[in-house]
């Protein structure tokens, strides 16, 4: 797959977690009901719920990883300080040995009183002895101080190392939780896709899956059709998958990713089957139409009015599709063949991809 321009895309769970606002099933979904029949909404609701759990697990894991790195760095820094302090003590001990040797050479084993009696200049001897005593005291004090510092550093280093090891164990547990959620998410995604494939093969949509819409965040008049993505096949590109040039812009996203109406409008088409699989077409006030294709589920009905940023479906890989993505088109009419390049069209509406 060729990529014309990239946005950050996390594989599977991580990308889905970056969606930030994820839907929770309504009361109708919790009972397994939807307009398309009993039990239909289950996988859709499960995918969105697991997106939310994946987001939380990812955030906790990343926070724990950062904390562990910080604690590890602290323990290593304290260990370096401890080594330096021990070297300083060794130097001070050497100084003490030097002073002791000097005293021995100057006085030998003769008592200090005898040294004064035998000295030609007792006052000078006293001054020398006083200087030696002061140096001895200073070095002793420095050694004591250094040893107290060593004890504190050793205790701090042990605490930091223990905290780091605890965080590492916790991160291992979080990684296992995250992996378990990812496995459940992947299973739910393919269950959702399996239902979508059945609907597309039958050419009969199951009806809108009603999920709670994200709260807040709808302050812009125009938005990108998905929040986090990679751009894949662009408008006008060639390929074996298309009889003619590519008629839209593809957004590589995982199955179940919420698809948003790029602007306010009215749903003029919801259909299943054919090259586009499950698709939605929205008419906007400026006369243009936008199409959202290869979906796994729809969350709106034909004739319904939608707002900019409103979730209208979930991405999938139905129809003529080689992998999960959203095929997005901008058209002059509702029908295929009247498309314009979506990227500059969105840019004119203030949306940079």
XYZ file of C-alpha atoms in Angstrom:
353
model
C 0.000 0.000 0.000
C 1.351 3.408 -0.890
C 1.034 6.291 1.532
C 0.881 9.850 0.238
C 1.018 11.542 3.608
C 1.038 10.123 7.073
C -0.652 10.824 10.365
C 0.327 8.949 13.562
C -1.206 5.494 13.398
C -0.946 2.993 16.213
C -1.509 -0.607 15.279
C -4.837 -2.094 16.329
C -5.349 -1.195 19.996
C -3.051 1.821 20.160
C -4.635 3.598 17.189
C -8.109 2.803 18.431
C -7.186 4.080 21.895
C -6.119 7.422 20.382
C -9.703 8.070 19.296
C -10.143 9.714 22.797
C -13.921 9.926 22.652
C -15.417 6.446 22.399
C -19.040 5.444 22.428
C -20.902 3.552 25.095
C -23.875 1.388 24.137
C -27.317 2.806 24.761
C -29.852 0.962 26.839
C -31.314 -0.575 23.703
C -27.923 -2.023 22.758
C -27.289 -3.419 26.184
C -30.421 -5.525 25.726
C -29.176 -6.656 22.325
C -31.802 -4.649 20.443
C -31.355 -2.454 17.364
C -33.428 -1.398 14.416
C -31.873 -4.149 12.321
C -32.875 -7.044 14.563
C -32.074 -8.692 17.894
C -28.438 -9.052 18.800
C -27.129 -7.011 15.879
C -25.649 -4.216 17.950
C -23.620 -6.535 20.188
C -20.290 -6.539 18.285
C -20.505 -2.802 17.534
C -21.057 -1.995 21.199
C -18.377 -4.444 22.274
C -15.817 -2.928 19.890
C -16.470 0.608 21.118
C -16.358 -0.527 24.748
C -13.070 -2.350 24.162
C -11.693 0.747 22.428
C -12.378 2.603 25.657
C -10.791 -0.104 27.819
C -7.792 -0.212 25.479
C -7.414 3.548 25.791
C -7.398 3.354 29.590
C -5.012 0.371 29.632
C -2.661 2.101 27.213
C -2.638 5.308 29.240
C -1.906 3.399 32.465
C 0.814 1.341 30.833
C 2.494 4.410 29.321
C 2.269 6.279 32.633
C 3.759 3.286 34.451
C 6.516 2.944 31.881
C 7.457 6.611 32.264
C 7.408 6.303 36.062
C 9.605 3.189 35.925
C 12.107 4.932 33.658
C 12.194 7.895 36.059
C 12.743 5.633 39.083
C 15.433 3.676 37.260
C 17.241 6.893 36.358
C 16.985 8.050 39.988
C 18.420 4.770 41.289
C 21.293 4.940 38.800
C 22.012 8.566 39.725
C 22.073 7.706 43.445
C 24.354 4.761 42.750
C 26.796 7.085 40.970
C 26.693 9.476 43.935
C 27.281 6.548 46.277
C 30.365 5.457 44.337
C 31.684 9.029 44.424
C 31.065 9.273 48.178
C 32.920 6.014 48.787
C 35.863 7.277 46.775
C 35.865 10.453 48.879
C 35.938 8.381 52.094
C 38.869 6.409 50.731
C 40.749 9.662 50.062
C 40.002 10.957 53.570
C 41.137 7.684 55.124
C 44.358 8.006 53.169
C 44.757 11.519 54.590
C 44.286 10.159 58.105
C 46.967 7.572 57.443
C 49.290 10.269 56.122
C 48.746 12.410 59.272
C 49.346 9.411 61.539
C 52.574 8.568 59.733
C 53.733 12.183 59.963
C 53.063 12.218 63.719
C 55.003 9.005 64.142
C 57.967 10.329 62.202
C 57.994 13.594 64.155
C 57.536 12.159 67.601
C 58.178 8.520 67.229
C 57.165 6.656 70.346
C 58.459 9.357 72.726
C 55.770 10.766 75.039
C 54.637 14.264 74.215
C 56.009 15.654 77.569
C 59.441 14.249 76.795
C 59.274 15.764 73.316
C 58.654 19.204 74.887
C 61.593 18.798 77.343
C 63.965 17.669 74.662
C 62.845 20.198 72.054
C 65.057 23.219 71.419
C 61.921 25.327 70.829
C 58.983 23.906 72.842
C 56.602 26.648 71.626
C 57.281 25.770 68.023
C 56.701 22.127 68.872
C 53.341 22.978 70.425
C 52.294 24.938 67.383
C 53.228 22.019 65.159
C 51.380 19.562 67.330
C 48.340 21.835 67.417
C 48.327 22.038 63.612
C 48.571 18.253 63.359
C 45.758 17.834 65.897
C 43.511 20.278 64.004
C 44.214 18.535 60.700
C 43.499 15.187 62.320
C 40.198 16.498 63.732
C 39.168 18.025 60.395
C 39.832 14.808 58.521
C 37.989 12.770 61.161
C 34.985 15.082 60.915
C 35.041 14.875 57.131
C 35.183 11.075 57.275
C 32.216 10.956 59.692
C 30.244 13.349 57.530
C 31.023 11.352 54.410
C 30.006 8.108 56.059
C 26.680 9.609 57.134
C 26.152 10.796 53.554
C 27.046 7.328 52.286
C 24.471 5.746 54.609
C 21.764 8.173 53.443
C 22.612 7.625 49.783
C 22.632 3.847 50.223
C 19.196 3.964 51.865
C 17.811 6.265 49.139
C 19.325 4.136 46.399
C 17.777 0.994 47.888
C 14.357 2.684 48.068
C 14.618 3.914 44.470
C 15.678 0.488 43.243
C 12.796 -1.171 45.109
C 10.308 1.336 43.678
C 11.686 0.743 40.187
C 11.389 -3.039 40.532
C 7.824 -2.672 41.860
C 6.877 -0.491 38.895
C 8.464 -2.953 36.487
C 6.373 -5.773 37.945
C 3.246 -3.601 37.702
C 4.063 -2.723 34.111
C 4.355 -6.405 33.275
C 0.856 -6.919 34.699
C -0.466 -3.899 32.759
C 1.102 -5.208 29.557
C -0.683 -8.533 30.061
C -3.997 -6.726 30.669
C -3.425 -4.615 27.575
C -2.640 -7.702 25.495
C -5.779 -9.475 26.746
C -7.915 -6.458 25.791
C -6.277 -6.357 22.362
C -7.087 -10.015 21.784
C -10.731 -9.458 22.799
C -10.879 -6.370 20.607
C -9.555 -8.206 17.582
C -12.072 -10.996 18.109
C -14.931 -8.477 18.421
C -13.716 -6.576 15.360
C -13.807 -9.649 13.174
C -17.178 -10.693 14.571
C -18.465 -7.250 13.585
C -16.832 -7.594 10.174
C -18.365 -11.039 9.713
C -21.862 -9.632 10.284
C -21.077 -6.799 7.881
C -19.891 -9.230 5.207
C -23.131 -11.216 5.527
C -25.191 -8.041 5.136
C -23.136 -6.888 2.145
C -23.390 -10.308 0.498
C -27.164 -10.299 0.983
C -27.417 -6.696 -0.224
C -29.619 -5.895 2.777
C -28.499 -3.527 5.525
C -29.343 -4.559 9.078
C -30.313 -1.047 10.128
C -28.672 1.611 12.239
C -26.749 0.585 15.337
C -27.526 3.188 17.987
C -24.484 4.155 20.015
C -24.082 7.100 22.349
C -22.417 9.965 20.544
C -19.210 11.496 21.984
C -19.902 14.431 24.254
C -18.291 17.748 23.394
C -15.661 18.387 20.764
C -18.129 19.529 18.087
C -17.041 23.136 17.831
C -15.890 23.038 14.205
C -18.105 23.241 11.138
C -15.956 20.750 9.205
C -13.784 17.854 10.361
C -11.838 14.922 8.922
C -13.968 11.774 8.461
C -11.877 9.872 11.033
C -9.858 11.268 13.899
C -6.619 9.268 13.659
C -5.473 7.541 10.497
C -2.940 6.962 7.755
C -3.673 8.258 4.293
C -3.411 5.413 1.799
C -4.701 5.458 -1.797
C -5.370 8.990 -2.975
C -7.715 10.517 -5.511
C -6.827 9.679 -9.108
C -4.263 7.008 -8.265
C -4.138 3.847 -10.331
C -4.257 0.233 -9.240
C -5.453 -3.272 -10.047
C -8.387 -2.917 -7.658
C -10.163 -0.233 -9.725
C -11.519 -0.352 -13.254
C -10.736 3.363 -13.545
C -8.681 5.785 -11.506
C -9.324 5.852 -7.761
C -12.316 8.091 -7.088
C -11.693 9.097 -3.495
C -9.269 9.266 -0.595
C -8.627 6.208 1.556
C -7.983 6.403 5.298
C -6.300 3.325 6.764
C -7.979 2.616 10.121
C -8.884 -0.518 12.123
C -12.270 -2.212 11.928
C -14.810 -0.492 14.150
C -13.136 2.944 14.093
C -15.838 5.639 14.394
C -16.541 7.398 11.098
C -17.688 11.040 11.314
C -19.803 13.226 9.062
C -17.337 15.818 7.783
C -20.021 18.512 7.912
C -23.698 19.024 8.683
C -26.138 17.534 6.212
C -28.764 14.910 5.465
C -28.228 11.195 4.864
C -29.505 10.538 1.340
C -28.261 6.971 0.962
C -27.527 3.949 3.128
C -26.838 0.809 1.142
C -25.139 -2.577 1.319
C -23.573 -4.700 -1.386
C -21.610 -3.909 -4.525
C -18.054 -2.629 -4.848
C -18.445 -0.150 -1.986
C -19.891 -2.682 0.455
C -21.781 -0.892 3.215
C -21.854 2.819 2.374
C -23.419 6.136 3.402
C -23.902 9.274 1.297
C -24.537 12.644 2.957
C -25.778 15.781 1.191
C -24.393 19.096 2.479
C -25.856 22.588 2.323
C -23.308 23.773 -0.254
C -24.634 21.228 -2.752
C -21.794 18.716 -2.440
C -22.174 15.110 -1.350
C -19.782 12.992 0.705
C -19.577 9.221 0.587
C -18.285 6.873 3.301
C -17.680 3.332 2.046
C -16.464 -0.177 3.030
C -18.100 0.259 6.455
C -18.680 -2.473 9.039
C -21.771 -0.797 10.529
C -23.927 2.313 10.176
C -25.281 4.378 13.067
C -27.748 6.545 11.105
C -30.783 5.937 8.932
C -31.494 7.251 5.475
C -33.214 10.659 5.659
C -31.665 11.489 9.017
C -29.974 14.868 9.564
C -26.440 14.785 10.934
C -24.080 17.316 12.481
C -20.412 17.888 11.744
C -18.381 15.368 13.725
C -21.361 13.099 14.433
C -20.597 9.392 14.272
C -22.436 7.943 11.313
C -20.784 4.530 11.066
C -17.867 2.265 11.865
C -15.035 1.530 9.455
C -14.578 -1.949 8.031
C -13.543 -3.788 4.909
C -16.750 -4.703 3.056
C -17.070 -4.741 -0.725
C -14.057 -4.364 -3.008
C -11.542 -3.877 -0.201
C -8.170 -5.459 0.518
C -8.020 -4.391 4.166
C -9.697 -2.247 6.826
C -10.026 1.367 5.701
C -12.504 4.138 5.026
C -13.072 5.119 1.389
C -14.124 8.781 1.377
C -15.441 10.656 -1.648
C -16.662 14.169 -2.389
C -19.139 14.380 -5.253
C -21.121 16.950 -7.166
C -24.043 14.502 -7.361
C -24.954 11.522 -5.167
C -23.771 9.112 -7.861
C -20.386 7.618 -8.682
C -18.526 9.433 -11.444
C -19.047 12.993 -10.218
C -16.224 13.003 -7.697
C -13.689 15.746 -6.987
C -10.398 15.475 -5.117
C -11.349 15.330 -1.397
C -8.039 16.691 -0.053
C -8.194 20.243 -1.517
C -11.973 20.253 -0.982
C -11.493 19.613 2.739
C -8.651 22.135 2.837
C -11.010 24.807 1.505
C -13.234 23.988 4.469
C -10.361 24.384 6.925
C -9.498 20.689 7.296
C -5.859 19.719 6.712
C -5.161 16.018 6.306
